[in-house]
Coordinates of C-alpha atoms in Angstrom, one line a residue:
M1112 CA 197.2 138.2 121.8
N1113 CA 193.6 138.1 120.7
R1114 CA 193.3 138.1 116.9
R1115 CA 191.0 141.1 116.8
H1116 CA 193.7 143.2 118.5
Q1117 CA 196.2 142.3 115.8
I1118 CA 194.1 143.9 113.0
R1119 CA 195.3 147.3 112.1
T1120 CA 192.6 149.8 111.3
R1121 CA 193.1 151.4 108.0
S1122 CA 193.2 155.2 107.6
W1123 CA 190.1 157.1 108.4
I1124 CA 190.3 158.6 104.9
V1125 CA 189.9 155.1 103.4
A1126 CA 187.3 154.1 105.9
G1127 CA 185.3 157.3 105.3
A1128 CA 185.4 156.7 101.6
L1129 CA 184.1 153.1 102.1
L1130 CA 181.3 154.4 104.3
L1131 CA 180.3 156.9 101.7
G1132 CA 180.4 154.1 99.2
V1133 CA 177.6 152.3 101.1
C1134 CA 175.2 154.8 99.8
A1135 CA 177.4 157.1 97.7
L1136 CA 175.9 160.1 99.4
A1137 CA 177.9 162.7 97.4
P1138 CA 176.1 166.0 96.6
Q1139 CA 172.9 165.3 94.7
P1140 CA 170.5 167.3 92.6
A1141 CA 168.6 169.9 94.7
A1142 CA 165.3 168.0 94.3
R1143 CA 166.9 165.2 96.3
A1144 CA 168.6 167.3 98.9
Q1145 CA 165.9 167.2 101.6
A1146 CA 165.5 163.4 101.4
L1147 CA 169.3 162.9 101.5
A1148 CA 169.8 165.4 104.4
S1149 CA 167.2 163.7 106.5
A1150 CA 167.7 160.1 105.2
S1151 CA 163.9 159.9 105.6
P1152 CA 162.0 159.6 102.3
E1153 CA 158.3 160.4 101.7
R1154 CA 156.3 157.4 102.9
K1155 CA 153.6 155.3 101.5
V1156 CA 153.5 153.1 104.6
E1157 CA 153.9 154.6 108.1
I1158 CA 155.2 152.1 110.6
P1159 CA 156.0 153.1 114.2
F1160 CA 159.4 151.7 115.1
N1161 CA 159.1 152.5 118.8
R1162 CA 157.3 149.4 119.8
Y1163 CA 157.4 145.6 119.3
Y1164 CA 155.0 143.6 117.2
T1165 CA 153.4 140.2 117.4
G1166 CA 154.0 137.7 114.7
A1167 CA 150.6 138.5 113.2
E1168 CA 151.3 142.2 113.2
L1169 CA 154.6 141.6 111.5
E1170 CA 152.9 139.7 108.8
A1171 CA 150.3 142.5 108.4
W1172 CA 153.0 145.1 108.0
M1173 CA 154.9 143.0 105.4
A1174 CA 151.6 142.7 103.4
K1175 CA 151.1 146.5 103.6
I1176 CA 154.6 147.1 102.3
A1177 CA 154.1 144.6 99.5
E1178 CA 150.8 146.1 98.5
A1179 CA 152.2 149.7 98.5
H1180 CA 155.3 148.6 96.4
P1181 CA 154.2 145.7 94.1
E1182 CA 156.9 146.5 91.6
L1183 CA 159.6 145.9 94.3
V1184 CA 158.3 143.2 96.6
E1185 CA 157.1 139.6 96.3
L1186 CA 155.9 137.8 99.4
R1187 CA 156.5 134.1 99.3
S1188 CA 155.4 131.5 101.7
L1189 CA 158.2 129.0 102.6
G1190 CA 155.8 126.9 104.6
E1191 CA 154.6 126.7 108.2
S1192 CA 156.3 126.5 111.6
R1193 CA 155.9 123.4 113.7
N1194 CA 152.7 124.8 115.2
G1195 CA 151.2 126.0 111.9
R1196 CA 152.3 129.7 111.8
P1197 CA 153.3 131.2 108.5
L1198 CA 157.0 131.4 107.4
T1199 CA 157.0 134.4 105.0
L1200 CA 159.9 135.6 102.9
A1201 CA 160.0 139.0 101.2
I1202 CA 161.9 139.2 98.0
V1203 CA 162.9 142.8 97.4
T1204 CA 164.6 144.0 94.2
G1205 CA 164.3 146.8 91.7
P1206 CA 162.1 146.4 88.6
G1207 CA 163.6 145.6 85.3
E1208 CA 164.4 142.8 82.9
L1209 CA 166.4 140.7 85.3
D1210 CA 164.7 138.2 87.7
H1211 CA 165.6 138.4 91.4
S1212 CA 167.5 135.1 91.0
E1213 CA 169.7 136.7 88.2
K1214 CA 171.2 139.3 90.6
P1215 CA 173.6 138.7 93.5
A1216 CA 171.6 138.5 96.6
I1217 CA 171.9 138.9 100.4
W1218 CA 169.9 136.8 102.8
I1219 CA 168.8 138.6 106.0
D1220 CA 166.7 137.0 108.8
G1221 CA 165.8 137.6 112.4
S1222 CA 164.5 135.9 115.5
I1223 CA 165.5 132.3 115.0
H1224 CA 165.4 132.6 118.8
G1225 CA 161.8 133.7 119.4
N1226 CA 162.5 135.8 122.5
E1227 CA 165.0 138.0 120.6
L1228 CA 162.3 140.3 119.4
Q1229 CA 164.1 143.3 118.0
A1230 CA 165.8 141.1 115.4
S1231 CA 162.4 140.9 113.6
E1232 CA 161.9 144.7 113.8
V1233 CA 165.3 145.3 112.3
V1234 CA 164.5 143.1 109.3
L1235 CA 161.1 144.7 108.9
Y1236 CA 162.7 148.2 109.1
T1237 CA 165.2 147.0 106.3
M1238 CA 162.3 146.0 104.1
W1239 CA 160.4 149.2 104.8
Y1240 CA 163.4 151.5 104.2
L1241 CA 164.5 149.8 101.0
T1242 CA 161.0 150.1 99.5
E1243 CA 160.3 153.7 100.7
A1244 CA 163.7 155.0 99.7
H1245 CA 163.6 153.4 96.2
G1246 CA 163.2 156.2 93.7
Q1247 CA 163.9 158.9 96.2
I1248 CA 167.4 158.2 97.5
P1249 CA 169.6 157.4 94.5
A1250 CA 172.0 155.1 96.3
I1251 CA 169.1 152.9 97.5
T1252 CA 167.6 152.9 94.0
T1253 CA 170.9 151.8 92.6
L1254 CA 171.3 149.1 95.3
L1255 CA 168.0 147.5 94.3
E1256 CA 168.8 147.8 90.6
D1257 CA 172.0 145.8 91.1
Y1258 CA 171.1 143.4 93.9
T1259 CA 168.3 141.3 95.5
F1260 CA 167.4 141.2 99.2
Y1261 CA 165.8 138.0 100.6
L1262 CA 164.2 139.1 103.9
M1263 CA 162.7 136.9 106.5
P1264 CA 161.9 138.9 109.6
L1265 CA 160.6 136.0 111.7
V1266 CA 162.2 132.5 111.6
N1267 CA 160.7 131.3 114.9
P1268 CA 157.1 132.5 115.0
D1269 CA 156.1 129.9 117.6
G1270 CA 158.7 131.1 120.1
R1271 CA 157.7 134.8 119.6
A1272 CA 154.0 133.9 120.1
Y1273 CA 154.8 132.1 123.3
W1274 CA 156.8 135.1 124.6
F1275 CA 154.0 137.5 123.9
E1276 CA 151.1 135.3 124.9
E1277 CA 152.4 133.3 127.9
P1278 CA 154.1 134.2 131.1
A1279 CA 157.8 134.6 130.3
T1280 CA 161.2 135.7 131.4
P1281 CA 163.5 137.6 129.1
H1282 CA 164.9 134.3 127.9
T1283 CA 161.7 132.3 127.4
G1284 CA 160.7 131.4 123.8
R1285 CA 164.2 131.0 122.6
Q1286 CA 163.6 127.4 121.4
S1287 CA 161.0 125.9 119.2
I1288 CA 157.8 125.1 121.0
R1289 CA 157.1 121.4 121.1
P1290 CA 156.3 118.8 123.7
R1291 CA 159.4 117.4 125.3
D1292 CA 160.3 115.6 128.5
L1293 CA 163.0 118.0 129.6
D1294 CA 163.6 116.5 133.1
R1295 CA 163.5 112.9 131.9
D1296 CA 160.8 111.8 134.3
G1297 CA 158.6 110.1 131.7
L1298 CA 156.1 113.1 131.7
V1299 CA 155.8 115.8 129.1
D1300 CA 155.4 119.5 129.9
E1301 CA 154.1 118.7 133.4
D1302 CA 156.0 121.5 135.2
P1303 CA 155.7 124.7 133.0
L1304 CA 156.2 128.3 134.0
D1305 CA 153.7 129.6 136.7
D1306 CA 152.7 133.2 136.8
L1307 CA 151.6 133.3 140.4
D1308 CA 150.8 137.0 140.6
G1309 CA 149.3 137.2 137.1
D1310 CA 151.4 140.1 135.7
G1311 CA 152.5 138.2 132.6
S1312 CA 156.2 137.9 133.6
I1313 CA 158.1 135.3 135.6
T1314 CA 160.0 137.2 138.2
Q1315 CA 161.7 136.1 141.4
M1316 CA 160.7 134.7 144.8
W1317 CA 162.1 135.6 148.2
R1318 CA 161.4 134.3 151.7
E1319 CA 162.3 135.8 155.1
D1320 CA 164.9 133.6 156.7
P1321 CA 167.1 134.4 159.8
N1322 CA 169.8 132.2 158.3
G1323 CA 169.6 133.5 154.8
Q1324 CA 172.4 134.7 152.5
W1325 CA 170.7 137.8 151.4
E1326 CA 169.7 141.2 152.8
R1327 CA 167.2 143.7 151.4
D1328 CA 168.5 147.2 150.7
K1329 CA 167.1 149.6 153.4
H1330 CA 167.3 152.5 151.0
D1331 CA 165.9 150.8 147.9
P1332 CA 163.7 147.8 148.9
R1333 CA 163.6 146.7 145.2
R1334 CA 167.2 145.5 145.6
F1335 CA 168.6 142.5 147.4
Y1336 CA 172.3 141.9 148.0
R1337 CA 174.3 138.9 149.1
V1338 CA 176.0 139.1 152.5
E1339 CA 179.6 138.5 153.1
E1340 CA 180.8 134.9 153.6
G1341 CA 180.4 133.8 157.2
Q1342 CA 177.6 136.4 157.9
R1343 CA 173.9 135.7 158.1
G1344 CA 171.3 137.6 156.2
S1345 CA 167.5 137.9 156.6
W1346 CA 166.4 136.5 153.2
S1347 CA 166.7 133.5 151.1
Y1348 CA 166.4 133.5 147.3
L1349 CA 164.0 130.8 146.1
G1350 CA 164.5 131.2 142.4
Q1351 CA 162.0 131.9 139.7
E1352 CA 158.4 132.5 140.5
G1353 CA 156.6 129.1 140.2
L1354 CA 155.4 125.9 141.7
D1355 CA 156.9 122.4 141.9
R1356 CA 154.1 120.6 140.1
D1357 CA 155.7 117.2 139.9
G1358 CA 157.3 116.9 143.3
D1359 CA 160.9 116.7 142.1
G1360 CA 162.1 119.7 144.1
R1361 CA 162.3 122.0 141.1
A1362 CA 160.0 124.6 139.6
N1363 CA 159.3 125.4 136.0
E1364 CA 161.8 122.8 134.7
D1365 CA 159.6 121.0 132.2
G1366 CA 157.7 123.4 129.9
P1367 CA 156.9 123.2 126.2
F1368 CA 160.3 124.1 125.0
G1369 CA 162.0 122.2 122.2
D1370 CA 165.2 122.6 120.3
D1371 CA 167.5 125.5 119.6
M1372 CA 167.2 126.1 115.9
N1373 CA 170.5 127.9 115.8
R1374 CA 172.2 124.6 116.7
A1375 CA 170.5 122.6 114.0
W1376 CA 172.4 123.4 110.8
P1377 CA 174.7 120.9 108.9
A1378 CA 178.0 122.7 109.5
G1379 CA 179.9 121.1 112.4
W1380 CA 176.6 119.9 113.9
K1381 CA 176.9 117.9 117.2
P1382 CA 174.2 115.9 118.9
D1383 CA 172.3 116.9 122.0
Y1384 CA 174.7 115.3 124.5
V1385 CA 177.5 117.6 123.2
Q1386 CA 175.4 120.7 122.7
R1387 CA 172.0 121.1 124.3
G1388 CA 169.2 121.9 121.9
A1389 CA 170.7 120.4 118.8
G1390 CA 167.8 118.1 118.0
L1391 CA 167.9 114.6 116.6
Y1392 CA 169.6 115.5 113.4
P1393 CA 170.5 118.6 111.3
L1394 CA 167.6 120.5 109.8
E1395 CA 165.0 118.5 111.9
A1396 CA 163.1 121.7 112.5
P1397 CA 160.8 122.6 109.6
E1398 CA 161.6 126.2 110.0
A1399 CA 165.3 125.5 109.4
R1400 CA 164.7 123.0 106.6
V1401 CA 162.6 125.3 104.4
I1402 CA 165.2 128.1 104.7
A1403 CA 168.0 125.6 103.8
E1404 CA 166.0 124.4 100.8
F1405 CA 165.5 128.0 99.6
M1406 CA 169.1 129.0 100.0
I1407 CA 170.4 125.9 98.2
A1408 CA 168.0 126.6 95.3
H1409 CA 169.3 130.2 95.1
P1410 CA 173.0 130.1 94.6
N1411 CA 172.9 133.8 93.8
I1412 CA 173.0 134.3 97.6
A1413 CA 176.5 135.7 98.0
T1414 CA 176.2 137.1 101.6
A1415 CA 174.0 136.4 104.6
Q1416 CA 173.1 138.3 107.8
A1417 CA 171.3 136.9 110.8
Y1418 CA 170.1 139.1 113.7
H1419 CA 170.1 138.0 117.4
N1420 CA 170.4 139.6 120.8
T1421 CA 172.2 140.6 122.9
G1422 CA 175.6 142.2 123.5
G1423 CA 176.5 144.5 120.6
M1424 CA 178.5 142.2 118.4
I1425 CA 179.3 141.6 114.7
L1426 CA 180.1 137.9 114.7
R1427 CA 181.7 135.7 112.1
G1428 CA 182.7 132.1 112.2
P1429 CA 184.1 129.7 112.9
G1430 CA 181.9 128.6 115.7
A1431 CA 184.4 126.1 116.9
P1432 CA 188.2 126.0 116.8
H1433 CA 188.5 123.0 114.6
R1434 CA 186.5 124.7 111.8
G1435 CA 189.1 127.3 111.1
E1436 CA 190.1 125.7 107.8
F1437 CA 186.8 126.9 106.4
Y1438 CA 188.0 130.5 106.5
P1439 CA 190.9 130.9 104.1
R1440 CA 193.1 134.0 104.3
E1441 CA 191.6 135.6 101.2
D1442 CA 188.1 135.3 102.7
L1443 CA 189.2 136.7 106.0
R1444 CA 190.5 139.8 104.3
V1445 CA 186.9 140.4 103.1
Y1446 CA 185.4 139.7 106.5
D1447 CA 187.9 141.9 108.3
E1448 CA 187.3 144.9 106.1
M1449 CA 183.5 144.6 106.5
G1450 CA 183.8 144.0 110.2
R1451 CA 185.9 147.1 110.7
I1452 CA 183.5 149.3 108.8
G1453 CA 180.6 147.7 110.8
E1454 CA 182.3 148.8 114.1
Q1455 CA 182.3 152.4 112.9
M1456 CA 178.7 152.3 111.7
L1457 CA 177.5 150.6 114.9
P1458 CA 178.8 152.4 118.0
H1459 CA 179.7 150.1 120.9
Y1460 CA 179.6 147.0 118.7
N1461 CA 182.6 144.7 118.5
Y1462 CA 183.7 142.7 115.4
W1463 CA 184.4 139.3 117.0
I1464 CA 184.9 135.6 116.2
I1465 CA 182.2 133.3 117.6
H1466 CA 184.2 130.6 119.3
E1467 CA 187.1 132.9 120.2
D1468 CA 185.3 135.9 121.7
L1469 CA 181.8 134.6 122.6
Y1470 CA 181.4 130.8 123.0
I1471 CA 181.5 127.6 121.0
V1472 CA 178.6 127.0 118.6
H1473 CA 178.2 123.8 116.6
G1474 CA 175.8 123.9 113.7
G1475 CA 174.9 127.6 113.8
F1476 CA 173.1 129.2 110.8
V1477 CA 175.8 131.6 109.8
N1478 CA 178.4 128.9 110.1
W1479 CA 176.4 126.8 107.6
A1480 CA 175.8 129.8 105.3
A1481 CA 179.6 130.4 105.3
E1482 CA 181.0 126.9 105.4
G1483 CA 178.3 125.1 103.5
L1484 CA 177.4 127.6 100.8
G1485 CA 180.6 129.7 100.7
A1486 CA 178.7 132.9 101.4
F1487 CA 180.1 135.7 103.6
A1488 CA 177.9 135.6 106.7
F1489 CA 177.6 137.6 109.8
T1490 CA 175.5 137.5 113.0
N1491 CA 174.7 140.8 114.7
E1492 CA 173.9 140.6 118.4
L1493 CA 171.6 143.5 118.9
M1494 CA 171.5 145.8 121.9
T1495 CA 174.3 146.6 124.3
F1496 CA 174.0 148.2 127.7
R1497 CA 177.0 150.3 126.8
H1498 CA 174.8 152.2 124.4
Y1499 CA 172.6 153.2 127.3
F1500 CA 175.0 155.9 128.3
W1501 CA 177.3 156.0 125.3
S1502 CA 180.0 154.4 127.4
E1503 CA 182.9 152.1 126.5
T1504 CA 182.1 150.1 129.6
R1505 CA 179.0 148.4 130.8
P1506 CA 177.0 150.5 133.2
D1507 CA 177.2 149.4 136.9
E1508 CA 174.2 148.5 138.9
R1509 CA 173.6 152.0 140.1
A1510 CA 173.6 153.4 136.6
M1511 CA 171.2 150.6 135.4
W1512 CA 168.7 151.6 138.1
L1513 CA 169.0 155.2 137.0
F1514 CA 168.2 154.1 133.5
R1515 CA 165.2 152.0 134.6
D1516 CA 163.8 154.8 136.8
R1517 CA 164.5 157.9 134.8
L1518 CA 164.3 156.7 131.2
E1519 CA 162.0 153.7 131.4
F1520 CA 159.9 155.1 134.3
G1521 CA 159.9 151.8 136.2
L1522 CA 158.2 149.8 133.4
S1523 CA 160.8 147.0 133.5
F1524 CA 160.2 146.3 137.2
K1525 CA 157.4 144.5 139.0
E1526 CA 156.9 145.7 142.6
H1527 CA 157.3 142.9 145.2
E1528 CA 154.1 141.5 146.7
W1529 CA 153.4 139.0 149.4
F1530 CA 152.1 135.6 148.2
D1531 CA 151.0 132.5 150.2
H1532 CA 153.0 129.8 148.4
P1533 CA 151.7 126.2 148.8
Q1534 CA 155.2 124.9 149.2
H1535 CA 157.3 127.8 150.6
G1536 CA 154.8 129.6 152.7
R1537 CA 154.7 133.4 152.8
V1538 CA 157.0 134.7 150.0
L1539 CA 157.7 137.9 148.1
I1540 CA 157.2 137.8 144.4
G1541 CA 158.5 140.6 142.1
G1542 CA 161.6 142.0 140.4
L1543 CA 162.8 142.6 136.9
N1544 CA 160.2 141.6 134.3
K1545 CA 160.5 140.0 130.9
W1546 CA 161.1 143.5 129.3
S1547 CA 164.0 144.3 131.6
S1548 CA 166.9 142.8 129.5
R1549 CA 167.9 141.6 126.1
L1550 CA 165.5 144.0 124.3
T1551 CA 166.4 147.4 123.0
P1552 CA 164.4 150.0 124.9
T1553 CA 161.6 151.1 122.6
F1554 CA 162.7 154.7 122.4
M1555 CA 166.1 153.5 121.1
L1556 CA 164.7 150.9 118.7
E1557 CA 164.5 152.9 115.5
E1558 CA 168.1 154.1 115.7
E1559 CA 169.3 150.5 116.3
A1560 CA 167.2 149.3 113.3
H1561 CA 168.5 152.0 111.0
R1562 CA 172.2 151.5 111.9
N1563 CA 172.0 147.8 111.4
A1564 CA 170.0 148.1 108.2
A1565 CA 172.6 150.5 106.9
F1566 CA 175.3 147.9 107.7
T1567 CA 173.5 145.4 105.6
F1568 CA 173.1 147.9 102.8
Y1569 CA 176.9 148.3 102.9
H1570 CA 177.3 144.6 103.1
A1571 CA 175.1 144.1 100.1
D1572 CA 176.8 146.9 98.2
Q1573 CA 180.0 144.9 98.4
M1574 CA 178.6 142.0 96.4
P1575 CA 180.2 141.4 93.0
K1576 CA 179.7 143.8 90.2
V1577 CA 181.4 142.5 87.1
D1578 CA 181.7 143.8 83.5
F1579 CA 184.0 143.5 80.6
D1580 CA 186.7 146.1 80.8
R1581 CA 189.4 146.0 78.2
V1582 CA 188.9 143.8 75.1
A1583 CA 191.4 143.6 72.3
T1584 CA 191.8 141.6 69.1
R1585 CA 195.1 140.9 67.2
S1586 CA 195.7 139.3 63.9
L1587 CA 198.2 136.5 63.9
G1588 CA 197.9 135.9 60.1
D1589 CA 196.5 133.0 58.1
G1590 CA 193.0 133.7 59.5
L1591 CA 194.1 133.3 63.1
W1592 CA 193.2 135.9 65.8
E1593 CA 194.0 136.5 69.4
V1594 CA 191.2 137.8 71.5
T1595 CA 192.0 139.1 75.0
A1596 CA 189.4 140.3 77.5
E1597 CA 189.6 141.6 81.0
L1598 CA 186.8 141.1 83.4
R1599 CA 186.7 143.6 86.3
N1600 CA 185.0 143.3 89.6
E1601 CA 184.8 146.7 91.3
K1602 CA 183.5 145.4 94.6
L1603 CA 185.0 143.8 97.7
I1604 CA 183.4 140.4 97.5
P1605 CA 184.7 138.1 94.8
T1606 CA 182.4 136.1 92.5
R1607 CA 183.7 133.0 94.1
S1608 CA 185.0 132.9 97.6
A1609 CA 188.2 131.1 98.4
L1610 CA 186.3 128.5 100.3
Q1611 CA 184.2 127.8 97.2
Q1612 CA 187.3 127.3 95.2
N1613 CA 188.9 125.0 97.8
R1614 CA 185.9 122.9 98.5
G1615 CA 184.2 122.8 95.0
I1616 CA 181.1 124.6 96.2
G1617 CA 178.8 125.9 93.5
L1618 CA 179.5 126.2 89.8
P1619 CA 182.6 127.9 88.3
D1620 CA 182.2 131.2 86.5
L1621 CA 182.1 130.8 82.7
V1622 CA 183.5 132.9 79.9
E1623 CA 182.3 131.8 76.4
C1624 CA 183.7 132.9 73.1
E1625 CA 181.5 132.5 70.0
P1626 CA 183.0 133.6 66.7
A1627 CA 180.5 134.1 63.9
S1628 CA 182.6 131.9 61.6
G1629 CA 185.4 129.5 62.4
G1630 CA 186.1 128.0 65.8
V1631 CA 188.0 128.5 69.0
L1632 CA 191.3 126.7 68.9
A1633 CA 192.6 127.5 72.4
G1634 CA 191.6 129.4 75.5
G1635 CA 192.9 130.1 78.9
V1636 CA 193.7 132.5 81.7
L1637 CA 196.4 135.1 81.8
A1638 CA 198.2 136.3 84.9
H1639 CA 198.6 139.8 83.4
W1640 CA 197.3 141.5 80.3
Q1641 CA 200.8 141.8 78.8
D1642 CA 201.7 138.1 79.2
R1643 CA 202.2 136.0 76.2
P1644 CA 202.0 132.4 77.6
L1645 CA 198.8 131.4 79.3
A1646 CA 199.0 130.9 83.1
R1647 CA 196.3 128.2 82.7
E1648 CA 195.2 126.7 79.4
Q1649 CA 191.9 124.8 79.1
R1650 CA 192.3 122.0 76.6
R1651 CA 188.8 120.8 76.3
E1652 CA 186.1 123.1 75.0
P1653 CA 188.5 126.1 74.9
G1654 CA 185.6 128.3 73.8
R1655 CA 183.9 127.7 77.2
L1656 CA 186.4 128.7 79.7
L1657 CA 185.6 127.7 83.3
L1658 CA 186.9 130.1 86.0
D1659 CA 186.8 128.2 89.2
E1660 CA 188.8 131.0 90.7
G1661 CA 186.1 133.5 89.6
V1662 CA 186.8 137.3 89.4
P1663 CA 188.7 138.5 92.5
S1664 CA 187.9 141.2 95.0
R1665 CA 188.4 144.6 93.5
G1666 CA 190.4 143.0 90.7
V1667 CA 190.5 141.6 87.2
R1668 CA 190.5 138.3 85.6
T1669 CA 192.1 138.2 82.1
V1670 CA 191.3 135.6 79.5
R1671 CA 192.6 134.9 76.0
F1672 CA 191.2 132.9 73.1
L1673 CA 192.8 131.8 69.8
V1674 CA 190.1 131.9 67.2
E1675 CA 189.6 131.4 63.4
G1676 CA 188.0 134.1 61.4
R1677 CA 188.1 136.8 58.8
E1678 CA 188.7 140.5 59.4
G1679 CA 185.4 142.2 60.2
D1680 CA 183.7 139.0 61.5
E1681 CA 181.6 139.4 64.5
L1682 CA 182.5 137.7 67.8
T1683 CA 180.5 137.4 71.1
L1684 CA 182.0 137.1 74.6
R1685 CA 179.7 136.0 77.4
F1686 CA 180.3 136.0 81.1
T1687 CA 178.1 133.9 83.4
S1688 CA 178.3 133.6 87.2
E1689 CA 176.1 132.4 90.0
R1690 CA 176.9 135.4 92.1
A1691 CA 177.2 138.2 89.5
V1692 CA 175.0 139.6 86.7
D1693 CA 175.7 137.9 83.4
R1694 CA 177.4 140.1 80.9
E1695 CA 177.8 140.0 77.1
R1696 CA 180.1 141.9 74.7
T1697 CA 180.0 141.8 70.9
L1698 CA 183.0 143.0 68.9
R1699 CA 184.5 142.6 65.4
L1700 CA 187.8 141.0 64.5
R1701 CA 190.1 143.9 63.5
A1702 CA 193.8 144.1 63.5
G1703 CA 195.1 146.3 66.4
E1704 CA 191.7 146.7 68.1

């Protein structure tokens, strides 16, 4: 049985409580009621989210948001793409004494595949909504007070520019744009895409043929269908619109398309002969390399979210069966709970495992974020045809034509026209254009953006939130004192994932005990508050207790120190973590406290 079918969905009461916990939308003061009811705050920046933007337009919108909300947003250049386009990161967090790097953070990016346009719009919407809602919707204000969002709407600006500016299919621009000899004939980019009818899309070519395998629909001439085996049709399908420019019998097979940057990360990476598009070595692409450098330099990134299209999926690793050991049981419990909530927030989306439910991916970004950094990482595959008619099954061909005709008004189809082809003679050119698949229809785009942004708000809201809970001192006589402290994490994500513990990723959490006078003689971890013996004692530097196990999911970590001192002396406890806000508690040594 498939793993996902074995997961038991928890009660709707618990699920509902968790959903409310995303934004804690309990009754609020009357002044907030309208904003909460509509979930649409007053706006400083108006962005239409019923259209798609070029890379330059995305950059301009990011700049406008940053200008309108300077207290919340820092724009930072991570470098340039292979062809010199900007790679811009937005750092979004609430104002206050803490730097963005001192809060737990979520990384969110889009369009590592340049043709997957709506991924960028979703990240832009996330940036816009966070900044506009701050100060108006209490839950979002609290979210930005507690956490940091690292937002990169456009990872592959070259691919996106190609899709907008050059003739394309729905799939063109996925890779990086660089000269390559894709057909291994010693020539580079000599047989690119040809837009023979000048409509901006690469559609299909058909030729009349008394021995063909296809017929044209008499009632709807836009449609062709394959005849039964053994029968003869009247048409032959010639493939994509284009020319054979190098005489090898193929058209459009050697354009300026480089590597697949979502196969270029150092987590189970395999060379090009195993997985096409992998490049020469991990992080060869400058776009991937600068992201990796930033994420490694910011160990406060506890979670990651990448957006792709298409299919309506919430994906987690592993990307290949042999990488299963990188997903310990304790971490899977966290993934599964977030994935189940995501399925409820995103109708017609499925929470799936990449290699098990989709296909094998070696060296994917979310695989590296999870397996290399120990972050909890998801890929959302945006847009599903099932959402077109709110159906649990994909619409059939008739329903799809109804959608194209009645809801898109024919804009995703290019009428067939005759063309005198230099190699095939008289042919028909036309069919579904580059807007016809993969992309969320523009009238549905804002809802998709909002639901996915809300999922990442929920995702972010599960990052660690730790503080000292119970703290007690007890006199043992002769100037010796027992100090017991409980650290409580109220959130789902632990301060250190099980993978981090198992693989030694990142720095352990640290609890320091500093008496005003005297020293710390012993220190360690307790299994339970009431226990007398330590479950684990740290012999060296007992006043600096390393917690490789961190503070668990929705749980506590209890520590105890044996210190020297006098009654009334002051003592300071400090908690430090890469993925939680540092905490400090000052107390006095008193019997029975």
